[in-house]
Amino acid sequence: MKKYSIFSLLRNSINFHQDWQKAWRSPDPKSCYDVIIIGGGGHGLATAYYLAKEHGITNVAVLEKGWLGGGNTGRNTTIIRSNYLWDESAALYEKSLQLFEGLSQDLNYNIMLSQRGVLNLAHNLHDLREINRRVNAIRLNGIDSEFLNVNQIKAFIPIINISRKIRYPILGASLQRRGGVARHDAVAWGFARAGDARGVDIIQNCEVTGIVHEKGRVSGVETTKGFIGAKKLGIVVAGHSTVLAGMAGLRLPIQSYPLQAMVSEPIKPIINCVVMSNAVHCYVSQSDKGELVLGAGIDSYNSYGQRGSLNVIEDQLAALCELFPLFSRLRLIRQWGGIVDTSPDASPIISKTPIDGLYLNCGWGTGGFKATPGSGWVFAHTIATDQPHELNAPFRLERFTSGALIDEHGAAAVAH
Amino acid sequence: MLVIECPWCGPRSEEEFTNGGEAHIKRPSKPSALSDEEWADYVFMRKNTKGIFLERWSHSSGCRRWFNAARNTITNEIAAIYHINEKPPKEIS
C-alpha cells in the first residue's frame, strides 16, 4: 500500500492523477479462511482490520453482498458521541470515540473527523432533570459533558429559537464538546484499505446463502460464489441479522425497522454543531458540502424495504422548523431509509453464540455509526481469543436469559 | 405511507394505527414451570420475517380494536387482514 501524504498528492497532481494505486484489491475468494466476516459495512471492515492489526490474524475475508459501505454505513447521519448513561455503554462508546480521535493517522486515511460538539436539548422539566442526571453520570465515568442553560445555548448556536411561546420551548441542554461528525464513507473505505494492506481479502458482490455447521461447530458458508470454508465466522449484518442467524438455527431478540434520513440543498455554513432533541425527535448537523443532514425516527412496524413512511418525515421536519424557523424555506434534495436492527434494551449484542466458532455483532439499532471502530475492536478480540473483552462482556446474548439488560431507551440522549 | 383496511372502519392512514408486533404468540399456560430460557424466548425472542409476516395492529386513533394482518415486509404490501381470534388464511400460512 502506497502511503497517502502531501508529497503523494503533489506527485500525482503533476501527473494528472493517472497513477493512484487502487485502494484495495478485489481478489477471488480462497477455499478456506481462518476468519470470515459476513458484512462489509464499517463494523465488519473494522473487525477485519483489528483482527489483522491487534491479533495478527491476516487470513481473513470480508464478504459483502453489495458494495462496501452501501448499507447503513452509507445511510446514517454520521454523528459521533459517547454521552451514554450506564457504565457499560459509556465504556464501550468512549473506547470507540477515543479510537475515532486517532483513526485518520492510524489508517492513513482522512476520515474528516470534526469534533464540533453534540447538543442534546431538554424541552420540559423531566428532560431537564434527566439531562442533569446524565451529565453527572457521564462525568463520573471520566467523559466530558456539561450542562448549558438557555442563554448559553443561544450563545453556542445563535440561530436556534429560544422563544418560550413555542409548543416545546427549549429549557436547557447537555453538551459533549468531543462529540461531532465524521465522513461515513471514508470510515468504511479507510478500514477497507488498511485491512487490505494487512492481507484481508475484501470480496464484494458475494451474498451468503447458507451457514454450514456440523456437531455444533461452523465449517464455512455457502455463497453466490460457491462454498468458502472458515474456522471462525462473524455475523455483522445489521438489519439482516435475524436472517443470517436463522441460517444457523438461532433465534434473536432483534427486530428490523426502517430508519430515515435526508439532506437539504447545500447552503453556506450556518450551524456549527450537532443538535439533537429527544422530545421532539429531530437531529441536525451541516455537512462539509453545506447540506443540512437531518435524521428522523424509525417507523412503527418492522420492514426490510429500504424506505420509510412520510408521516415520520413530516413530524421530524415540523420539529426542525420550530427549533430553527429560518430553515422553513429550505428544500430537501435527497431522502432515504436504512434497515436498523433494534434490540429490546436498545443496546448491542456482541457475543459468542451456542455454536462454536460463530460470533454475533448486531443490535446497534439507530446508533451504530459512532461505535464503528470500538465495535470492530472488541469483536476482533472476541473472535481472536474466543472470549469477550471486558468492554463487551456485558453485551452478551445471554443477558436476555439472565435479565441483566443494559436499558438505554431514552437514556442514550435520544430515543431509539 | 401505508393505507390499512380496518375490519370495522375501512381503509385508513397508517398514522391512526399502532403496530403490535408478532401475532399468535401464546402466553405460557403454566408460567411457574418455565425455565429462564423459555421465559427469555417468550418475552424477548421474536420472528423478524423477511417476507410474509403475521402481525397485530390496533386502530388506536379510531375504533381502538385489535386485528391481525399478513404483511410482506419487503414490499409492505398487506396480503390479508383477519380477525384477532382467527388463524391466518390458508393461502398464506
Short mmCIF file of C-alpha atoms in Angstrom, two decimals:
data_model
loop_
_atom_site.label_atom_id
_atom_site.label_comp_id
_atom_site.label_asym_id
_atom_site.label_seq_id
_atom_site.Cartn_x
_atom_site.Cartn_y
_atom_site.Cartn_z
CA MET A 1 0.00 0.00 0.00
CA LYS A 2 1.40 3.37 -1.00
CA LYS A 3 1.13 5.90 1.81
CA TYR A 4 -1.07 8.93 1.30
CA SER A 5 0.74 12.18 2.13
CA ILE A 6 1.13 15.74 0.91
CA PHE A 7 4.02 14.52 -1.26
CA SER A 8 1.99 11.74 -2.90
CA LEU A 9 -0.73 14.31 -3.59
CA LEU A 10 1.80 16.68 -5.19
CA ARG A 11 3.41 13.88 -7.21
CA ASN A 12 0.09 12.66 -8.54
CA SER A 13 -1.24 16.13 -9.29
CA ILE A 14 1.77 16.75 -11.54
CA ASN A 15 0.88 13.50 -13.29
CA PHE A 16 -2.80 14.42 -13.74
CA HIS A 17 -3.82 11.78 -11.14
CA GLN A 18 -3.14 8.90 -13.55
CA ASP A 19 -1.10 6.73 -11.18
CA TRP A 20 -3.14 6.41 -7.98
CA GLN A 21 -2.99 2.86 -6.73
CA LYS A 22 -6.30 1.08 -6.23
CA ALA A 23 -7.36 1.48 -2.59
CA TRP A 24 -7.89 -2.27 -2.19
CA ARG A 25 -7.62 -5.45 -4.28
CA SER A 26 -10.66 -7.39 -5.50
CA PRO A 27 -9.45 -10.98 -5.10
CA ASP A 28 -11.36 -14.17 -5.83
CA PRO A 29 -12.22 -15.98 -2.63
CA LYS A 30 -9.77 -18.62 -1.38
CA SER A 31 -11.12 -22.07 -0.49
CA CYS A 32 -10.66 -21.54 3.25
CA TYR A 33 -10.04 -18.73 5.72
CA ASP A 34 -9.19 -18.56 9.42
CA VAL A 35 -11.94 -15.99 9.89
CA ILE A 36 -14.78 -14.90 7.63
CA ILE A 37 -16.65 -11.72 8.43
CA ILE A 38 -20.12 -11.53 6.86
CA GLY A 39 -20.96 -7.91 6.13
CA GLY A 40 -18.74 -5.28 4.52
CA GLY A 41 -20.02 -2.26 6.40
CA GLY A 42 -18.00 -0.17 8.80
CA HIS A 43 -18.29 -2.63 11.70
CA GLY A 44 -17.30 -5.67 9.62
CA LEU A 45 -14.35 -3.92 7.97
CA ALA A 46 -13.19 -2.55 11.34
CA THR A 47 -13.35 -6.09 12.78
CA ALA A 48 -11.19 -7.44 9.94
CA TYR A 49 -8.71 -4.59 10.33
CA TYR A 50 -8.31 -5.07 14.10
CA LEU A 51 -8.05 -8.87 13.68
CA ALA A 52 -5.03 -8.23 11.47
CA LYS A 53 -3.56 -5.33 13.43
CA GLU A 54 -4.15 -6.31 17.06
CA HIS A 55 -4.18 -10.11 16.83
CA GLY A 56 -2.01 -10.91 13.80
CA ILE A 57 -4.78 -12.90 12.10
CA THR A 58 -4.48 -11.98 8.42
CA ASN A 59 -6.08 -14.97 6.69
CA VAL A 60 -9.38 -13.13 6.83
CA ALA A 61 -12.15 -12.46 4.30
CA VAL A 62 -14.92 -9.88 4.44
CA LEU A 63 -17.95 -10.95 2.38
CA GLU A 64 -20.31 -8.22 1.21
CA LYS A 65 -23.47 -8.90 -0.78
CA GLY A 66 -23.47 -5.46 -2.41
CA TRP A 67 -20.74 -2.86 -2.35
CA LEU A 68 -18.65 -1.67 0.60
CA GLY A 69 -20.47 0.64 2.96
CA GLY A 70 -23.62 0.53 0.83
CA GLY A 71 -25.90 -0.37 3.72
CA ASN A 72 -26.31 1.57 6.93
CA THR A 73 -22.69 2.78 6.87
CA GLY A 74 -23.58 4.97 3.89
CA ARG A 75 -27.06 5.88 5.17
CA ASN A 76 -26.54 7.24 8.69
CA THR A 77 -26.27 10.85 9.84
CA THR A 78 -22.57 10.47 10.80
CA ILE A 79 -22.94 11.59 14.42
CA ILE A 80 -20.27 10.53 16.92
CA ARG A 81 -20.67 10.85 20.70
CA SER A 82 -20.21 8.84 23.90
CA ASN A 83 -22.73 10.51 26.25
CA TYR A 84 -24.41 7.33 27.47
CA LEU A 85 -25.92 6.91 30.92
CA TRP A 86 -24.93 3.41 32.01
CA ASP A 87 -21.34 2.46 32.83
CA GLU A 88 -21.26 -0.45 30.37
CA SER A 89 -22.39 1.69 27.43
CA ALA A 90 -20.22 4.65 28.43
CA ALA A 91 -17.10 2.46 28.47
CA LEU A 92 -17.85 0.91 25.07
CA TYR A 93 -18.79 4.12 23.25
CA GLU A 94 -15.95 6.08 24.86
CA LYS A 95 -13.46 3.45 23.65
CA SER A 96 -14.90 3.99 20.20
CA LEU A 97 -14.67 7.77 20.42
CA GLN A 98 -11.03 7.50 21.52
CA LEU A 99 -10.26 5.25 18.55
CA PHE A 100 -12.01 7.75 16.27
CA GLU A 101 -9.76 10.52 17.59
CA GLY A 102 -6.64 8.78 16.26
CA LEU A 103 -8.22 6.97 13.33
CA SER A 104 -7.12 9.18 10.42
CA GLN A 105 -3.45 8.72 11.43
CA ASP A 106 -3.89 5.04 12.26
CA LEU A 107 -5.49 4.23 8.89
CA ASN A 108 -3.54 6.81 6.85
CA TYR A 109 -6.93 7.88 5.53
CA ASN A 110 -8.70 11.17 6.22
CA ILE A 111 -12.00 10.29 7.86
CA MET A 112 -12.78 14.01 8.23
CA LEU A 113 -13.47 13.79 11.95
CA SER A 114 -14.89 17.08 13.18
CA GLN A 115 -15.35 17.34 16.95
CA ARG A 116 -17.77 20.23 16.74
CA GLY A 117 -19.86 19.38 19.79
CA VAL A 118 -23.14 17.50 20.22
CA LEU A 119 -26.01 19.29 21.91
CA ASN A 120 -28.97 17.38 23.40
CA LEU A 121 -31.95 19.61 24.12
CA ALA A 122 -34.40 19.50 27.05
CA HIS A 123 -37.97 20.67 26.46
CA ASN A 124 -39.69 20.01 29.79
CA LEU A 125 -38.94 19.63 33.47
CA HIS A 126 -38.45 15.88 33.22
CA ASP A 127 -35.98 16.31 30.35
CA LEU A 128 -34.05 18.84 32.44
CA ARG A 129 -33.76 16.50 35.41
CA GLU A 130 -32.87 13.59 33.16
CA ILE A 131 -30.19 15.58 31.34
CA ASN A 132 -28.67 16.81 34.60
CA ARG A 133 -28.58 13.29 35.96
CA ARG A 134 -26.99 12.05 32.75
CA VAL A 135 -24.38 14.83 32.65
CA ASN A 136 -23.31 13.90 36.18
CA ALA A 137 -23.25 10.16 35.46
CA ILE A 138 -21.18 10.71 32.31
CA ARG A 139 -18.69 12.95 34.15
CA LEU A 140 -18.30 10.31 36.87
CA ASN A 141 -17.20 7.97 34.10
CA GLY A 142 -14.48 10.45 33.13
CA ILE A 143 -16.20 11.53 29.91
CA ASP A 144 -16.64 15.20 29.04
CA SER A 145 -20.16 16.50 29.38
CA GLU A 146 -21.66 19.78 30.55
CA PHE A 147 -24.99 21.44 31.11
CA LEU A 148 -25.97 24.61 29.23
CA ASN A 149 -28.78 26.94 30.22
CA VAL A 150 -30.92 28.68 27.59
CA ASN A 151 -28.67 31.75 27.26
CA GLN A 152 -25.58 29.57 26.92
CA ILE A 153 -27.35 27.56 24.20
CA LYS A 154 -28.22 30.74 22.32
CA ALA A 155 -24.59 31.89 22.56
CA PHE A 156 -23.34 28.49 21.34
CA ILE A 157 -25.75 28.29 18.42
CA PRO A 158 -27.22 31.74 17.60
CA ILE A 159 -29.81 30.63 15.02
CA ILE A 160 -31.78 28.47 17.45
CA ASN A 161 -35.27 29.56 18.52
CA ILE A 162 -35.38 30.00 22.32
CA SER A 163 -38.85 31.57 22.42
CA ARG A 164 -40.96 30.42 25.39
CA LYS A 165 -44.10 30.64 23.25
CA ILE A 166 -43.47 27.62 21.02
CA ARG A 167 -45.10 24.25 21.66
CA TYR A 168 -41.95 22.65 23.07
CA PRO A 169 -39.72 25.50 24.33
CA ILE A 170 -36.01 24.84 24.91
CA LEU A 171 -35.18 24.80 28.62
CA GLY A 172 -31.60 23.59 28.65
CA ALA A 173 -29.19 21.17 27.02
CA SER A 174 -26.29 18.83 27.60
CA LEU A 175 -23.18 19.33 25.51
CA GLN A 176 -20.41 16.90 24.70
CA ARG A 177 -17.69 19.02 23.08
CA ARG A 178 -15.67 15.98 21.94
CA GLY A 179 -18.69 14.69 20.01
CA GLY A 180 -19.19 15.59 16.37
CA VAL A 181 -19.30 14.06 12.93
CA ALA A 182 -17.04 12.11 10.54
CA ARG A 183 -17.28 11.22 6.88
CA HIS A 184 -19.11 7.88 6.99
CA ASP A 185 -17.91 6.52 3.63
CA ALA A 186 -14.33 7.40 4.50
CA VAL A 187 -14.54 5.31 7.67
CA ALA A 188 -15.54 2.24 5.63
CA TRP A 189 -13.03 2.94 2.87
CA GLY A 190 -10.21 3.68 5.33
CA PHE A 191 -10.75 0.41 7.21
CA ALA A 192 -11.03 -1.47 3.90
CA ARG A 193 -7.79 -0.02 2.54
CA ALA A 194 -5.83 -0.51 5.76
CA GLY A 195 -7.21 -4.03 6.25
CA ASP A 196 -6.42 -4.97 2.65
CA ALA A 197 -2.85 -3.73 3.13
CA ARG A 198 -2.50 -6.21 6.01
CA GLY A 199 -3.76 -9.10 3.87
CA VAL A 200 -7.53 -9.08 4.40
CA ASP A 201 -9.48 -10.22 1.32
CA ILE A 202 -12.45 -7.97 0.62
CA ILE A 203 -14.96 -9.78 -1.56
CA GLN A 204 -17.86 -7.70 -2.84
CA ASN A 205 -21.00 -8.87 -4.65
CA CYS A 206 -20.81 -12.12 -2.70
CA GLU A 207 -24.00 -12.92 -0.80
CA VAL A 208 -24.04 -15.56 1.89
CA THR A 209 -26.88 -18.01 1.26
CA GLY A 210 -26.20 -20.57 3.98
CA ILE A 211 -24.12 -21.23 7.07
CA VAL A 212 -22.58 -24.68 7.22
CA HIS A 213 -22.18 -26.16 10.70
CA GLU A 214 -21.76 -29.71 11.99
CA LYS A 215 -21.85 -31.03 15.54
CA GLY A 216 -22.17 -27.54 16.97
CA ARG A 217 -19.24 -26.07 15.09
CA VAL A 218 -19.14 -23.88 11.96
CA SER A 219 -17.17 -25.05 8.95
CA GLY A 220 -17.95 -22.43 6.33
CA VAL A 221 -20.53 -20.56 4.30
CA GLU A 222 -22.44 -21.17 1.10
CA THR A 223 -22.30 -18.06 -1.07
CA THR A 224 -23.24 -16.87 -4.54
CA LYS A 225 -19.55 -17.51 -5.37
CA GLY A 226 -19.65 -21.07 -4.02
CA PHE A 227 -18.67 -22.70 -0.73
CA ILE A 228 -15.97 -20.96 1.33
CA GLY A 229 -14.51 -22.74 4.35
CA ALA A 230 -13.98 -20.91 7.64
CA LYS A 231 -12.71 -21.84 11.08
CA LYS A 232 -14.49 -18.88 12.61
CA LEU A 233 -17.39 -16.82 11.36
CA GLY A 234 -18.55 -13.35 12.43
CA ILE A 235 -22.00 -12.06 11.50
CA VAL A 236 -22.07 -8.24 11.28
CA VAL A 237 -25.03 -7.54 9.03
CA ALA A 238 -27.25 -5.03 10.90
CA GLY A 239 -30.81 -5.23 9.53
CA HIS A 240 -30.40 -8.79 8.23
CA SER A 241 -29.00 -10.23 11.50
CA THR A 242 -32.02 -12.44 12.15
CA VAL A 243 -31.96 -13.74 8.57
CA LEU A 244 -28.29 -14.77 8.85
CA ALA A 245 -28.65 -16.12 12.40
CA GLY A 246 -31.68 -18.09 11.18
CA MET A 247 -29.39 -19.87 8.68
CA ALA A 248 -27.55 -21.26 11.72
CA GLY A 249 -30.80 -22.06 13.52
CA LEU A 250 -30.54 -19.24 16.07
CA ARG A 251 -33.39 -17.05 17.29
CA LEU A 252 -32.54 -13.45 18.17
CA PRO A 253 -34.35 -10.71 20.09
CA ILE A 254 -33.89 -8.38 17.12
CA GLN A 255 -36.48 -6.53 15.05
CA SER A 256 -35.62 -4.72 11.81
CA TYR A 257 -37.10 -1.28 11.21
CA PRO A 258 -36.65 1.37 8.52
CA LEU A 259 -34.85 4.49 9.75
CA GLN A 260 -34.94 7.54 7.52
CA ALA A 261 -32.58 10.43 6.94
CA MET A 262 -32.46 13.27 4.45
CA VAL A 263 -30.38 16.23 3.30
CA SER A 264 -31.36 19.74 2.28
CA GLU A 265 -29.98 21.76 -0.60
CA PRO A 266 -26.45 23.00 0.20
CA ILE A 267 -26.14 26.38 1.89
CA LYS A 268 -23.29 28.42 3.39
CA PRO A 269 -22.06 27.40 6.88
CA ILE A 270 -24.86 28.20 9.31
CA ILE A 271 -24.89 25.58 12.07
CA ASN A 272 -21.62 24.82 13.82
CA CYS A 273 -22.51 21.78 15.92
CA VAL A 274 -24.81 18.77 16.06
CA VAL A 275 -28.23 19.46 17.61
CA MET A 276 -30.35 16.56 18.84
CA SER A 277 -33.69 16.62 20.55
CA ASN A 278 -35.21 13.57 22.13
CA ALA A 279 -38.63 15.01 23.00
CA VAL A 280 -39.46 16.37 19.54
CA HIS A 281 -37.25 13.82 17.79
CA CYS A 282 -35.09 15.80 15.49
CA TYR A 283 -31.39 15.88 14.81
CA VAL A 284 -29.45 18.12 12.50
CA SER A 285 -25.89 18.98 11.51
CA GLN A 286 -24.31 20.53 8.43
CA SER A 287 -22.06 18.55 6.10
CA ASP A 288 -18.87 19.93 4.59
CA LYS A 289 -20.76 20.25 1.31
CA GLY A 290 -23.21 22.59 3.05
CA GLU A 291 -26.22 20.30 3.13
CA LEU A 292 -28.19 20.06 6.35
CA VAL A 293 -28.12 16.39 7.38
CA LEU A 294 -31.41 15.53 9.06
CA GLY A 295 -32.39 12.38 10.90
CA ALA A 296 -35.88 11.09 11.55
CA GLY A 297 -37.15 8.28 13.78
CA ILE A 298 -37.88 4.67 12.98
CA ASP A 299 -41.18 3.52 11.51
CA SER A 300 -43.70 1.84 13.80
CA TYR A 301 -43.62 -1.51 12.02
CA ASN A 302 -40.76 -3.83 11.06
CA SER A 303 -39.73 -3.93 7.44
CA TYR A 304 -36.87 -4.80 5.10
CA GLY A 305 -37.87 -2.29 2.40
CA GLN A 306 -35.22 0.44 2.49
CA ARG A 307 -37.79 3.24 2.58
CA GLY A 308 -39.97 4.67 5.31
CA SER A 309 -43.29 6.37 5.82
CA LEU A 310 -43.94 10.01 5.02
CA ASN A 311 -45.55 10.81 8.37
CA VAL A 312 -42.23 10.15 10.14
CA ILE A 313 -40.53 12.76 7.97
CA GLU A 314 -43.39 15.23 8.44
CA ASP A 315 -43.07 15.02 12.23
CA GLN A 316 -39.32 15.42 12.08
CA LEU A 317 -39.41 18.44 9.76
CA ALA A 318 -42.14 20.11 11.85
CA ALA A 319 -39.86 19.82 14.87
CA LEU A 320 -36.90 21.17 12.89
CA CYS A 321 -38.83 24.21 11.67
CA GLU A 322 -39.94 25.02 15.21
CA LEU A 323 -36.37 24.84 16.55
CA PHE A 324 -34.92 26.67 13.54
CA PRO A 325 -37.65 28.77 11.84
CA LEU A 326 -35.18 30.05 9.25
CA PHE A 327 -34.85 26.53 7.79
CA SER A 328 -38.52 26.52 6.73
CA ARG A 329 -37.74 27.76 3.20
CA LEU A 330 -35.06 25.12 2.55
CA ARG A 331 -35.77 22.38 0.05
CA LEU A 332 -34.86 18.75 0.59
CA ILE A 333 -32.82 17.16 -2.16
CA ARG A 334 -32.49 13.56 -1.02
CA GLN A 335 -34.27 11.23 1.37
CA TRP A 336 -33.54 7.58 2.07
CA GLY A 337 -34.03 4.74 4.51
CA GLY A 338 -31.83 2.06 6.04
CA ILE A 339 -32.82 -1.08 7.92
CA VAL A 340 -31.74 -0.96 11.55
CA ASP A 341 -31.55 -3.92 13.94
CA THR A 342 -33.16 -2.89 17.21
CA SER A 343 -32.81 -4.91 20.41
CA PRO A 344 -35.21 -4.92 23.38
CA ASP A 345 -32.88 -2.84 25.59
CA ALA A 346 -31.51 -0.57 22.82
CA SER A 347 -28.02 -1.97 23.42
CA PRO A 348 -25.96 -4.06 21.02
CA ILE A 349 -25.23 -7.78 21.16
CA ILE A 350 -21.50 -8.52 20.70
CA SER A 351 -21.27 -12.11 21.65
CA LYS A 352 -20.31 -15.73 21.23
CA THR A 353 -23.20 -17.99 20.27
CA PRO A 354 -24.24 -21.55 21.23
CA ILE A 355 -22.43 -22.68 18.05
CA ASP A 356 -18.62 -22.93 18.34
CA GLY A 357 -16.80 -20.56 16.02
CA LEU A 358 -19.89 -18.47 15.31
CA TYR A 359 -19.89 -14.90 16.64
CA LEU A 360 -22.52 -12.23 16.52
CA ASN A 361 -22.31 -8.43 16.38
CA CYS A 362 -25.73 -6.84 16.00
CA GLY A 363 -28.50 -4.90 17.70
CA TRP A 364 -26.90 -1.48 17.22
CA GLY A 365 -30.28 -0.14 16.22
CA THR A 366 -30.31 3.51 15.32
CA GLY A 367 -26.89 4.37 16.74
CA GLY A 368 -24.22 2.12 15.26
CA PHE A 369 -22.04 4.53 13.31
CA LYS A 370 -20.50 6.18 16.38
CA ALA A 371 -19.41 2.75 17.59
CA THR A 372 -17.74 1.58 14.36
CA PRO A 373 -14.09 1.35 15.49
CA GLY A 374 -14.90 0.30 19.07
CA SER A 375 -17.30 -2.38 17.87
CA GLY A 376 -14.69 -3.78 15.49
CA TRP A 377 -12.02 -3.62 18.19
CA VAL A 378 -13.94 -5.62 20.82
CA PHE A 379 -15.42 -8.01 18.24
CA ALA A 380 -11.95 -8.78 16.86
CA HIS A 381 -10.84 -9.54 20.43
CA THR A 382 -13.87 -11.80 20.96
CA ILE A 383 -13.21 -13.74 17.75
CA ALA A 384 -9.43 -13.98 18.16
CA THR A 385 -9.42 -15.12 21.80
CA ASP A 386 -12.82 -16.89 21.79
CA GLN A 387 -13.90 -14.85 24.78
CA PRO A 388 -15.35 -11.35 25.14
CA HIS A 389 -13.20 -8.38 26.09
CA GLU A 390 -14.25 -6.85 29.41
CA LEU A 391 -15.75 -3.95 27.42
CA ASN A 392 -18.22 -6.20 25.61
CA ALA A 393 -18.72 -8.90 28.25
CA PRO A 394 -21.95 -7.21 29.47
CA PHE A 395 -23.30 -7.21 25.89
CA ARG A 396 -23.66 -10.99 25.64
CA LEU A 397 -26.64 -12.69 24.06
CA GLU A 398 -27.26 -14.48 27.38
CA ARG A 399 -28.30 -11.23 29.05
CA PHE A 400 -31.82 -11.77 27.74
CA THR A 401 -31.97 -15.00 29.73
CA SER A 402 -30.24 -13.74 32.87
CA GLY A 403 -32.14 -10.45 32.85
CA ALA A 404 -29.01 -8.27 33.13
CA LEU A 405 -30.21 -5.84 30.48
CA ILE A 406 -28.45 -2.56 29.69
CA ASP A 407 -31.51 -0.42 29.27
CA GLU A 408 -30.50 2.58 27.18
CA HIS A 409 -34.00 3.51 25.97
CA GLY A 410 -34.07 7.27 26.13
CA ALA A 411 -31.12 7.27 28.50
CA ALA A 412 -28.85 7.36 25.46
CA ALA A 413 -29.75 11.03 24.98
CA VAL A 414 -32.02 10.28 22.05
CA ALA A 415 -34.89 7.84 21.74
CA HIS A 416 -34.03 4.63 19.95
CA MET B 1 -47.27 5.55 3.97
CA LEU B 2 -49.50 2.52 4.40
CA VAL B 3 -53.25 2.51 3.93
CA ILE B 4 -54.56 -0.14 6.29
CA GLU B 5 -58.03 -1.58 5.99
CA CYS B 6 -59.53 -1.71 9.48
CA PRO B 7 -62.11 -4.54 9.54
CA TRP B 8 -64.60 -2.17 11.20
CA CYS B 9 -63.75 1.31 9.85
CA GLY B 10 -62.43 0.61 6.36
CA PRO B 11 -59.25 1.96 4.74
CA ARG B 12 -57.44 4.49 6.93
CA SER B 13 -53.99 6.08 7.07
CA GLU B 14 -51.21 4.26 8.90
CA GLU B 15 -50.92 7.16 11.38
CA GLU B 16 -54.19 6.08 13.04
CA PHE B 17 -52.81 2.63 13.88
CA THR B 18 -50.40 1.14 16.39
CA ASN B 19 -48.34 -1.86 15.43
CA GLY B 20 -48.50 -4.66 18.00
CA GLY B 21 -45.68 -6.85 16.72
CA GLU B 22 -45.75 -10.57 16.01
CA ALA B 23 -49.18 -12.24 16.13
CA HIS B 24 -50.20 -15.64 17.53
CA ILE B 25 -47.79 -15.68 20.50
CA LYS B 26 -49.35 -17.80 23.22
CA ARG B 27 -49.00 -16.83 26.86
CA PRO B 28 -47.47 -19.75 28.78
CA SER B 29 -50.20 -21.91 30.30
CA LYS B 30 -48.00 -22.88 33.27
CA PRO B 31 -45.81 -19.82 33.96
CA SER B 32 -44.25 -21.29 37.12
CA ALA B 33 -42.99 -24.32 35.22
CA LEU B 34 -40.97 -22.29 32.70
CA SER B 35 -37.16 -22.24 32.73
CA ASP B 36 -35.23 -18.98 32.29
CA GLU B 37 -34.53 -19.91 28.66
CA GLU B 38 -38.22 -20.47 27.97
CA TRP B 39 -39.11 -17.15 29.61
CA ALA B 40 -36.45 -15.35 27.52
CA ASP B 41 -37.93 -16.93 24.42
CA TYR B 42 -41.46 -15.84 25.35
CA VAL B 43 -40.53 -12.30 26.43
CA PHE B 44 -37.77 -11.30 24.01
CA MET B 45 -37.33 -13.62 21.03
CA ARG B 46 -39.45 -12.67 18.04
CA LYS B 47 -39.77 -13.63 14.44
CA ASN B 48 -38.37 -10.94 12.16
CA THR B 49 -39.55 -12.48 8.93
CA LYS B 50 -38.27 -11.23 5.61
CA GLY B 51 -41.39 -11.93 3.55
CA ILE B 52 -44.97 -12.53 4.71
CA PHE B 53 -45.14 -11.61 8.39
CA LEU B 54 -48.16 -12.18 10.64
CA GLU B 55 -48.64 -9.23 12.95
CA ARG B 56 -51.15 -7.42 15.16
CA TRP B 57 -52.46 -3.90 14.64
CA SER B 58 -54.65 -1.72 16.80
CA HIS B 59 -56.78 1.05 15.30
CA SER B 60 -55.71 3.17 18.26
CA SER B 61 -56.91 6.55 16.94
CA GLY B 62 -60.14 5.09 15.60
CA CYS B 63 -62.30 2.24 16.90
CA ARG B 64 -59.43 1.07 19.17
CA ARG B 65 -59.97 -2.56 18.22
CA TRP B 66 -57.24 -5.09 17.52
CA PHE B 67 -56.90 -7.23 14.40
CA ASN B 68 -54.31 -9.36 12.64
CA ALA B 69 -52.60 -8.68 9.33
CA ALA B 70 -50.32 -10.59 6.99
CA ARG B 71 -47.85 -8.11 5.52
CA ASN B 72 -44.93 -8.59 3.16
CA THR B 73 -42.00 -6.96 4.98
CA ILE B 74 -40.07 -6.40 1.74
CA THR B 75 -42.78 -4.57 -0.21
CA ASN B 76 -45.03 -3.60 2.76
CA GLU B 77 -47.96 -5.00 0.77
CA ILE B 78 -50.76 -6.23 3.06
CA ALA B 79 -51.80 -9.66 1.81
CA ALA B 80 -54.63 -10.30 4.26
CA ILE B 81 -56.41 -8.82 7.25
CA TYR B 82 -58.25 -11.14 9.61
CA HIS B 83 -59.94 -11.21 13.00
CA ILE B 84 -57.82 -11.22 16.16
CA ASN B 85 -59.22 -14.66 17.11
CA GLU B 86 -58.76 -16.19 13.68
CA LYS B 87 -55.95 -18.20 12.22
CA PRO B 88 -54.27 -16.76 9.11
CA PRO B 89 -55.96 -17.56 5.76
CA LYS B 90 -54.87 -20.91 4.34
CA GLU B 91 -53.28 -19.50 1.18
CA ILE B 92 -50.88 -17.51 3.38
CA SER B 93 -50.00 -19.94 6.16
#
